[in-house]
PDB file of N, CA and C in Angstrom:
ATOM      1  N   UNK A   1       0.543   1.837 -26.214  1.00 77.00           N
ATOM      2  CA  UNK A   1      -0.428   2.641 -25.527  1.00 77.00           C
ATOM      3  C   UNK A   1       0.310   3.647 -24.649  1.00 77.00           C
ATOM      4  N   UNK A   2      -0.132   4.881 -24.683  1.00 87.00           N
ATOM      5  CA  UNK A   2       0.459   5.916 -23.836  1.00 87.00           C
ATOM      6  C   UNK A   2      -0.524   6.294 -22.748  1.00 87.00           C
ATOM      7  N   UNK A   3       0.022   6.476 -21.573  1.00 92.00           N
ATOM      8  CA  UNK A   3      -0.782   6.938 -20.451  1.00 92.00           C
ATOM      9  C   UNK A   3      -0.718   8.454 -20.386  1.00 92.00           C
ATOM     10  N   UNK A   4      -1.781   9.057 -19.922  1.00 94.00           N
ATOM     11  CA  UNK A   4      -1.760  10.505 -19.757  1.00 94.00           C
ATOM     12  C   UNK A   4      -0.888  10.853 -18.550  1.00 94.00           C
ATOM     13  N   UNK A   5      -0.485  12.093 -18.473  1.00 94.00           N
ATOM     14  CA  UNK A   5       0.356  12.543 -17.364  1.00 94.00           C
ATOM     15  C   UNK A   5      -0.351  12.358 -16.010  1.00 94.00           C
ATOM     16  N   UNK A   6      -1.634  12.762 -15.875  1.00 96.00           N
ATOM     17  CA  UNK A   6      -2.298  12.561 -14.579  1.00 96.00           C
ATOM     18  C   UNK A   6      -2.404  11.079 -14.181  1.00 96.00           C
ATOM     19  N   UNK A   7      -2.690  10.225 -15.136  1.00 96.00           N
ATOM     20  CA  UNK A   7      -2.796   8.794 -14.833  1.00 96.00           C
ATOM     21  C   UNK A   7      -1.435   8.241 -14.423  1.00 96.00           C
ATOM     22  N   UNK A   8      -0.385   8.635 -15.121  1.00 96.00           N
ATOM     23  CA  UNK A   8       0.962   8.184 -14.785  1.00 96.00           C
ATOM     24  C   UNK A   8       1.354   8.625 -13.381  1.00 96.00           C
ATOM     25  N   UNK A   9       1.070   9.885 -13.043  1.00 97.00           N
ATOM     26  CA  UNK A   9       1.382  10.381 -11.698  1.00 97.00           C
ATOM     27  C   UNK A   9       0.568   9.649 -10.637  1.00 97.00           C
ATOM     28  N   UNK A  10      -0.698   9.375 -10.945  1.00 97.00           N
ATOM     29  CA  UNK A  10      -1.545   8.641 -10.006  1.00 97.00           C
ATOM     30  C   UNK A  10      -0.984   7.251  -9.742  1.00 97.00           C
ATOM     31  N   UNK A  11      -0.594   6.542 -10.797  1.00 97.00           N
ATOM     32  CA  UNK A  11      -0.056   5.193 -10.639  1.00 97.00           C
ATOM     33  C   UNK A  11       1.255   5.212  -9.851  1.00 97.00           C
ATOM     34  N   UNK A  12       2.108   6.180 -10.139  1.00 97.00           N
ATOM     35  CA  UNK A  12       3.365   6.294  -9.408  1.00 97.00           C
ATOM     36  C   UNK A  12       3.097   6.609  -7.935  1.00 97.00           C
ATOM     37  N   UNK A  13       2.187   7.532  -7.677  1.00 97.00           N
ATOM     38  CA  UNK A  13       1.842   7.896  -6.298  1.00 97.00           C
ATOM     39  C   UNK A  13       1.215   6.713  -5.569  1.00 97.00           C
ATOM     40  N   UNK A  14       0.396   5.944  -6.258  1.00 97.00           N
ATOM     41  CA  UNK A  14      -0.214   4.767  -5.650  1.00 97.00           C
ATOM     42  C   UNK A  14       0.849   3.754  -5.243  1.00 97.00           C
ATOM     43  N   UNK A  15       1.849   3.549  -6.110  1.00 97.00           N
ATOM     44  CA  UNK A  15       2.933   2.627  -5.789  1.00 97.00           C
ATOM     45  C   UNK A  15       3.714   3.066  -4.564  1.00 97.00           C
ATOM     46  N   UNK A  16       4.041   4.346  -4.493  1.00 97.00           N
ATOM     47  CA  UNK A  16       4.776   4.871  -3.341  1.00 97.00           C
ATOM     48  C   UNK A  16       3.916   4.775  -2.084  1.00 97.00           C
ATOM     49  N   UNK A  17       2.659   5.167  -2.189  1.00 97.00           N
ATOM     50  CA  UNK A  17       1.732   5.109  -1.055  1.00 97.00           C
ATOM     51  C   UNK A  17       1.615   3.679  -0.529  1.00 97.00           C
ATOM     52  N   UNK A  18       1.512   2.724  -1.425  1.00 96.00           N
ATOM     53  CA  UNK A  18       1.400   1.331  -1.025  1.00 96.00           C
ATOM     54  C   UNK A  18       2.610   0.896  -0.211  1.00 96.00           C
ATOM     55  N   UNK A  19       3.797   1.284  -0.636  1.00 95.00           N
ATOM     56  CA  UNK A  19       4.999   0.932   0.115  1.00 95.00           C
ATOM     57  C   UNK A  19       5.019   1.597   1.486  1.00 95.00           C
ATOM     58  N   UNK A  20       4.674   2.869   1.551  1.00 96.00           N
ATOM     59  CA  UNK A  20       4.697   3.588   2.835  1.00 96.00           C
ATOM     60  C   UNK A  20       3.717   2.952   3.820  1.00 96.00           C
ATOM     61  N   UNK A  21       2.509   2.697   3.380  1.00 96.00           N
ATOM     62  CA  UNK A  21       1.478   2.147   4.251  1.00 96.00           C
ATOM     63  C   UNK A  21       1.847   0.745   4.726  1.00 96.00           C
ATOM     64  N   UNK A  22       2.274  -0.115   3.812  1.00 95.00           N
ATOM     65  CA  UNK A  22       2.529  -1.501   4.190  1.00 95.00           C
ATOM     66  C   UNK A  22       3.821  -1.659   4.981  1.00 95.00           C
ATOM     67  N   UNK A  23       4.816  -0.821   4.756  1.00 95.00           N
ATOM     68  CA  UNK A  23       6.011  -0.874   5.604  1.00 95.00           C
ATOM     69  C   UNK A  23       5.632  -0.520   7.039  1.00 95.00           C
ATOM     70  N   UNK A  24       4.817   0.500   7.200  1.00 96.00           N
ATOM     71  CA  UNK A  24       4.345   0.881   8.531  1.00 96.00           C
ATOM     72  C   UNK A  24       3.556  -0.255   9.163  1.00 96.00           C
ATOM     73  N   UNK A  25       2.700  -0.889   8.385  1.00 95.00           N
ATOM     74  CA  UNK A  25       1.893  -1.986   8.908  1.00 95.00           C
ATOM     75  C   UNK A  25       2.765  -3.160   9.346  1.00 95.00           C
ATOM     76  N   UNK A  26       3.747  -3.519   8.532  1.00 95.00           N
ATOM     77  CA  UNK A  26       4.619  -4.653   8.878  1.00 95.00           C
ATOM     78  C   UNK A  26       5.434  -4.337  10.132  1.00 95.00           C
ATOM     79  N   UNK A  27       5.904  -3.118  10.265  1.00 95.00           N
ATOM     80  CA  UNK A  27       6.613  -2.736  11.503  1.00 95.00           C
ATOM     81  C   UNK A  27       5.725  -2.899  12.717  1.00 95.00           C
ATOM     82  N   UNK A  28       4.495  -2.432  12.605  1.00 94.00           N
ATOM     83  CA  UNK A  28       3.549  -2.554  13.722  1.00 94.00           C
ATOM     84  C   UNK A  28       3.191  -4.017  13.986  1.00 94.00           C
ATOM     85  N   UNK A  29       3.058  -4.797  12.931  1.00 93.00           N
ATOM     86  CA  UNK A  29       2.765  -6.216  13.081  1.00 93.00           C
ATOM     87  C   UNK A  29       3.905  -6.913  13.809  1.00 93.00           C
ATOM     88  N   UNK A  30       5.129  -6.583  13.438  1.00 93.00           N
ATOM     89  CA  UNK A  30       6.300  -7.206  14.041  1.00 93.00           C
ATOM     90  C   UNK A  30       6.427  -6.869  15.530  1.00 93.00           C
ATOM     91  N   UNK A  31       6.012  -5.657  15.901  1.00 93.00           N
ATOM     92  CA  UNK A  31       6.116  -5.215  17.292  1.00 93.00           C
ATOM     93  C   UNK A  31       4.851  -5.480  18.100  1.00 93.00           C
ATOM     94  N   UNK A  32       3.914  -6.236  17.542  1.00 88.00           N
ATOM     95  CA  UNK A  32       2.628  -6.467  18.190  1.00 88.00           C
ATOM     96  C   UNK A  32       2.796  -7.127  19.555  1.00 88.00           C
ATOM     97  N   UNK A  33       2.190  -6.538  20.548  1.00 83.00           N
ATOM     98  CA  UNK A  33       2.234  -7.083  21.900  1.00 83.00           C
ATOM     99  C   UNK A  33       0.847  -7.485  22.388  1.00 83.00           C
ATOM    100  N   UNK A  34      -0.145  -7.399  21.507  1.00 88.00           N
ATOM    101  CA  UNK A  34      -1.519  -7.684  21.918  1.00 88.00           C
ATOM    102  C   UNK A  34      -1.828  -9.172  21.945  1.00 88.00           C
ATOM    103  N   UNK A  35      -0.961  -9.988  21.367  1.00 88.00           N
ATOM    104  CA  UNK A  35      -1.212 -11.418  21.324  1.00 88.00           C
ATOM    105  C   UNK A  35      -1.832 -11.891  20.030  1.00 88.00           C
ATOM    106  N   UNK A  36      -2.117 -10.981  19.121  1.00 92.00           N
ATOM    107  CA  UNK A  36      -2.691 -11.385  17.843  1.00 92.00           C
ATOM    108  C   UNK A  36      -1.627 -11.980  16.912  1.00 92.00           C
ATOM    109  N   UNK A  37      -0.483 -11.323  16.803  1.00 93.00           N
ATOM    110  CA  UNK A  37       0.535 -11.750  15.858  1.00 93.00           C
ATOM    111  C   UNK A  37       1.444 -12.837  16.417  1.00 93.00           C
ATOM    112  N   UNK A  38       1.639 -12.836  17.708  1.00 93.00           N
ATOM    113  CA  UNK A  38       2.516 -13.826  18.333  1.00 93.00           C
ATOM    114  C   UNK A  38       1.825 -14.411  19.560  1.00 93.00           C
ATOM    115  N   UNK A  39       1.982 -15.712  19.727  1.00 91.00           N
ATOM    116  CA  UNK A  39       1.364 -16.342  20.898  1.00 91.00           C
ATOM    117  C   UNK A  39       2.242 -16.139  22.138  1.00 91.00           C
ATOM    118  N   UNK A  40       1.855 -16.746  23.242  1.00 90.00           N
ATOM    119  CA  UNK A  40       2.576 -16.558  24.507  1.00 90.00           C
ATOM    120  C   UNK A  40       4.013 -17.062  24.453  1.00 90.00           C
ATOM    121  N   UNK A  41       4.274 -18.035  23.581  1.00 90.00           N
ATOM    122  CA  UNK A  41       5.630 -18.576  23.441  1.00 90.00           C
ATOM    123  C   UNK A  41       6.489 -17.742  22.490  1.00 90.00           C
ATOM    124  N   UNK A  42       5.880 -16.738  21.859  1.00 89.00           N
ATOM    125  CA  UNK A  42       6.606 -15.881  20.932  1.00 89.00           C
ATOM    126  C   UNK A  42       6.609 -16.385  19.503  1.00 89.00           C
ATOM    127  N   UNK A  43       5.819 -17.417  19.229  1.00 93.00           N
ATOM    128  CA  UNK A  43       5.733 -17.966  17.870  1.00 93.00           C
ATOM    129  C   UNK A  43       4.674 -17.213  17.069  1.00 93.00           C
ATOM    130  N   UNK A  44       4.919 -17.037  15.756  1.00 94.00           N
ATOM    131  CA  UNK A  44       3.931 -16.348  14.917  1.00 94.00           C
ATOM    132  C   UNK A  44       2.619 -17.128  14.837  1.00 94.00           C
ATOM    133  N   UNK A  45       1.528 -16.395  14.830  1.00 95.00           N
ATOM    134  CA  UNK A  45       0.194 -16.999  14.724  1.00 95.00           C
ATOM    135  C   UNK A  45      -0.272 -16.952  13.271  1.00 95.00           C
ATOM    136  N   UNK A  46      -1.432 -17.540  13.012  1.00 95.00           N
ATOM    137  CA  UNK A  46      -2.017 -17.494  11.671  1.00 95.00           C
ATOM    138  C   UNK A  46      -2.300 -16.049  11.262  1.00 95.00           C
ATOM    139  N   UNK A  47      -2.710 -15.239  12.223  1.00 95.00           N
ATOM    140  CA  UNK A  47      -2.948 -13.814  11.964  1.00 95.00           C
ATOM    141  C   UNK A  47      -1.696 -13.160  11.388  1.00 95.00           C
ATOM    142  N   UNK A  48      -0.549 -13.454  11.982  1.00 95.00           N
ATOM    143  CA  UNK A  48       0.719 -12.901  11.513  1.00 95.00           C
ATOM    144  C   UNK A  48       0.994 -13.332  10.074  1.00 95.00           C
ATOM    145  N   UNK A  49       0.882 -14.633   9.799  1.00 96.00           N
ATOM    146  CA  UNK A  49       1.223 -15.145   8.468  1.00 96.00           C
ATOM    147  C   UNK A  49       0.279 -14.617   7.391  1.00 96.00           C
ATOM    148  N   UNK A  50      -0.996 -14.539   7.702  1.00 96.00           N
ATOM    149  CA  UNK A  50      -1.961 -14.013   6.718  1.00 96.00           C
ATOM    150  C   UNK A  50      -1.659 -12.553   6.412  1.00 96.00           C
ATOM    151  N   UNK A  51      -1.403 -11.761   7.433  1.00 96.00           N
ATOM    152  CA  UNK A  51      -1.147 -10.342   7.206  1.00 96.00           C
ATOM    153  C   UNK A  51       0.221 -10.095   6.583  1.00 96.00           C
ATOM    154  N   UNK A  52       1.175 -10.933   6.872  1.00 95.00           N
ATOM    155  CA  UNK A  52       2.465 -10.829   6.194  1.00 95.00           C
ATOM    156  C   UNK A  52       2.313 -11.159   4.707  1.00 95.00           C
ATOM    157  N   UNK A  53       1.508 -12.168   4.389  1.00 97.00           N
ATOM    158  CA  UNK A  53       1.250 -12.505   2.986  1.00 97.00           C
ATOM    159  C   UNK A  53       0.536 -11.350   2.274  1.00 97.00           C
ATOM    160  N   UNK A  54      -0.427 -10.726   2.937  1.00 96.00           N
ATOM    161  CA  UNK A  54      -1.102  -9.563   2.352  1.00 96.00           C
ATOM    162  C   UNK A  54      -0.110  -8.433   2.081  1.00 96.00           C
ATOM    163  N   UNK A  55       0.809  -8.220   3.006  1.00 96.00           N
ATOM    164  CA  UNK A  55       1.799  -7.162   2.845  1.00 96.00           C
ATOM    165  C   UNK A  55       2.717  -7.462   1.671  1.00 96.00           C
ATOM    166  N   UNK A  56       3.162  -8.694   1.542  1.00 97.00           N
ATOM    167  CA  UNK A  56       4.062  -9.058   0.441  1.00 97.00           C
ATOM    168  C   UNK A  56       3.365  -8.872  -0.905  1.00 97.00           C
ATOM    169  N   UNK A  57       2.125  -9.324  -0.998  1.00 97.00           N
ATOM    170  CA  UNK A  57       1.364  -9.140  -2.246  1.00 97.00           C
ATOM    171  C   UNK A  57       1.189  -7.654  -2.542  1.00 97.00           C
ATOM    172  N   UNK A  58       0.920  -6.870  -1.531  1.00 97.00           N
ATOM    173  CA  UNK A  58       0.754  -5.429  -1.729  1.00 97.00           C
ATOM    174  C   UNK A  58       2.059  -4.755  -2.136  1.00 97.00           C
ATOM    175  N   UNK A  59       3.193  -5.220  -1.591  1.00 97.00           N
ATOM    176  CA  UNK A  59       4.491  -4.695  -2.033  1.00 97.00           C
ATOM    177  C   UNK A  59       4.708  -4.986  -3.515  1.00 97.00           C
ATOM    178  N   UNK A  60       4.404  -6.198  -3.927  1.00 97.00           N
ATOM    179  CA  UNK A  60       4.599  -6.577  -5.338  1.00 97.00           C
ATOM    180  C   UNK A  60       3.682  -5.761  -6.238  1.00 97.00           C
ATOM    181  N   UNK A  61       2.403  -5.686  -5.895  1.00 97.00           N
ATOM    182  CA  UNK A  61       1.459  -4.924  -6.725  1.00 97.00           C
ATOM    183  C   UNK A  61       1.790  -3.436  -6.730  1.00 97.00           C
ATOM    184  N   UNK A  62       2.152  -2.890  -5.574  1.00 97.00           N
ATOM    185  CA  UNK A  62       2.538  -1.481  -5.509  1.00 97.00           C
ATOM    186  C   UNK A  62       3.755  -1.194  -6.367  1.00 97.00           C
ATOM    187  N   UNK A  63       4.706  -2.120  -6.364  1.00 97.00           N
ATOM    188  CA  UNK A  63       5.905  -1.941  -7.191  1.00 97.00           C
ATOM    189  C   UNK A  63       5.554  -1.981  -8.670  1.00 97.00           C
ATOM    190  N   UNK A  64       4.768  -2.959  -9.073  1.00 97.00           N
ATOM    191  CA  UNK A  64       4.382  -3.084 -10.484  1.00 97.00           C
ATOM    192  C   UNK A  64       3.607  -1.862 -10.947  1.00 97.00           C
ATOM    193  N   UNK A  65       2.642  -1.428 -10.155  1.00 97.00           N
ATOM    194  CA  UNK A  65       1.832  -0.261 -10.522  1.00 97.00           C
ATOM    195  C   UNK A  65       2.690   1.000 -10.560  1.00 97.00           C
ATOM    196  N   UNK A  66       3.588   1.160  -9.587  1.00 97.00           N
ATOM    197  CA  UNK A  66       4.481   2.319  -9.582  1.00 97.00           C
ATOM    198  C   UNK A  66       5.412   2.337 -10.778  1.00 97.00           C
ATOM    199  N   UNK A  67       5.918   1.174 -11.172  1.00 97.00           N
ATOM    200  CA  UNK A  67       6.805   1.097 -12.342  1.00 97.00           C
ATOM    201  C   UNK A  67       6.043   1.458 -13.611  1.00 97.00           C
ATOM    202  N   UNK A  68       4.796   1.009 -13.722  1.00 97.00           N
ATOM    203  CA  UNK A  68       3.982   1.382 -14.884  1.00 97.00           C
ATOM    204  C   UNK A  68       3.812   2.899 -14.939  1.00 97.00           C
ATOM    205  N   UNK A  69       3.521   3.512 -13.801  1.00 96.00           N
ATOM    206  CA  UNK A  69       3.387   4.973 -13.755  1.00 96.00           C
ATOM    207  C   UNK A  69       4.680   5.675 -14.100  1.00 96.00           C
ATOM    208  N   UNK A  70       5.801   5.171 -13.585  1.00 96.00           N
ATOM    209  CA  UNK A  70       7.107   5.764 -13.878  1.00 96.00           C
ATOM    210  C   UNK A  70       7.431   5.659 -15.366  1.00 96.00           C
ATOM    211  N   UNK A  71       7.176   4.493 -15.943  1.00 95.00           N
ATOM    212  CA  UNK A  71       7.424   4.324 -17.387  1.00 95.00           C
ATOM    213  C   UNK A  71       6.519   5.224 -18.222  1.00 95.00           C
ATOM    214  N   UNK A  72       5.275   5.416 -17.742  1.00 94.00           N
ATOM    215  CA  UNK A  72       4.372   6.325 -18.451  1.00 94.00           C
ATOM    216  C   UNK A  72       4.894   7.744 -18.444  1.00 94.00           C
ATOM    217  N   UNK A  73       5.423   8.204 -17.306  1.00 94.00           N
ATOM    218  CA  UNK A  73       5.983   9.557 -17.235  1.00 94.00           C
ATOM    219  C   UNK A  73       7.241   9.677 -18.085  1.00 94.00           C
ATOM    220  N   UNK A  74       8.055   8.647 -18.054  1.00 94.00           N
ATOM    221  CA  UNK A  74       9.287   8.666 -18.849  1.00 94.00           C
ATOM    222  C   UNK A  74       8.972   8.691 -20.350  1.00 94.00           C
ATOM    223  N   UNK A  75       7.939   7.957 -20.767  1.00 92.00           N
ATOM    224  CA  UNK A  75       7.547   7.962 -22.180  1.00 92.00           C
ATOM    225  C   UNK A  75       7.018   9.326 -22.597  1.00 92.00           C
ATOM    226  N   UNK A  76       6.331  10.016 -21.697  1.00 91.00           N
ATOM    227  CA  UNK A  76       5.815  11.351 -22.032  1.00 91.00           C
ATOM    228  C   UNK A  76       6.950  12.371 -22.191  1.00 91.00           C
ATOM    229  N   UNK A  77       8.036  12.199 -21.452  1.00 88.00           N
ATOM    230  CA  UNK A  77       9.175  13.113 -21.579  1.00 88.00           C
ATOM    231  C   UNK A  77       9.890  12.943 -22.911  1.00 88.00           C
ATOM    232  N   UNK A  78       9.904  11.731 -23.447  1.00 83.00           N
ATOM    233  CA  UNK A  78      10.604  11.469 -24.698  1.00 83.00           C
ATOM    234  C   UNK A  78       9.792  11.867 -25.922  1.00 83.00           C
ATOM    235  N   UNK A  79       8.490  12.056 -25.748  1.00 66.00           N
ATOM    236  CA  UNK A  79       7.637  12.410 -26.876  1.00 66.00           C
ATOM    237  C   UNK A  79       7.788  13.878 -27.195  1.00 66.00           C
ATOM    238  N   UNK A  80       8.079  14.210 -28.464  1.00 67.00           N
ATOM    239  CA  UNK A  80       8.247  15.630 -28.835  1.00 67.00           C
ATOM    240  C   UNK A  80       6.938  16.401 -28.844  1.00 67.00           C
TER     241      UNK A  80
END
């Protein structure tokens, strides 16, 4: 199956966007001073672990989707 050029670019852009957004989110989560991510003793809370798990899943899905888009663009370049 071949992907069209617009679909391939969309998938690649989605993968990159996912990484940019979630890296920013994880940085903000790590620096959280509101008490949501870390309790008074400095230990991670359930909020931290749930959102870290969401970020990891999003990194994996963003990578997979971006690779599919990249492979789609690469396949279009090889087609005469």
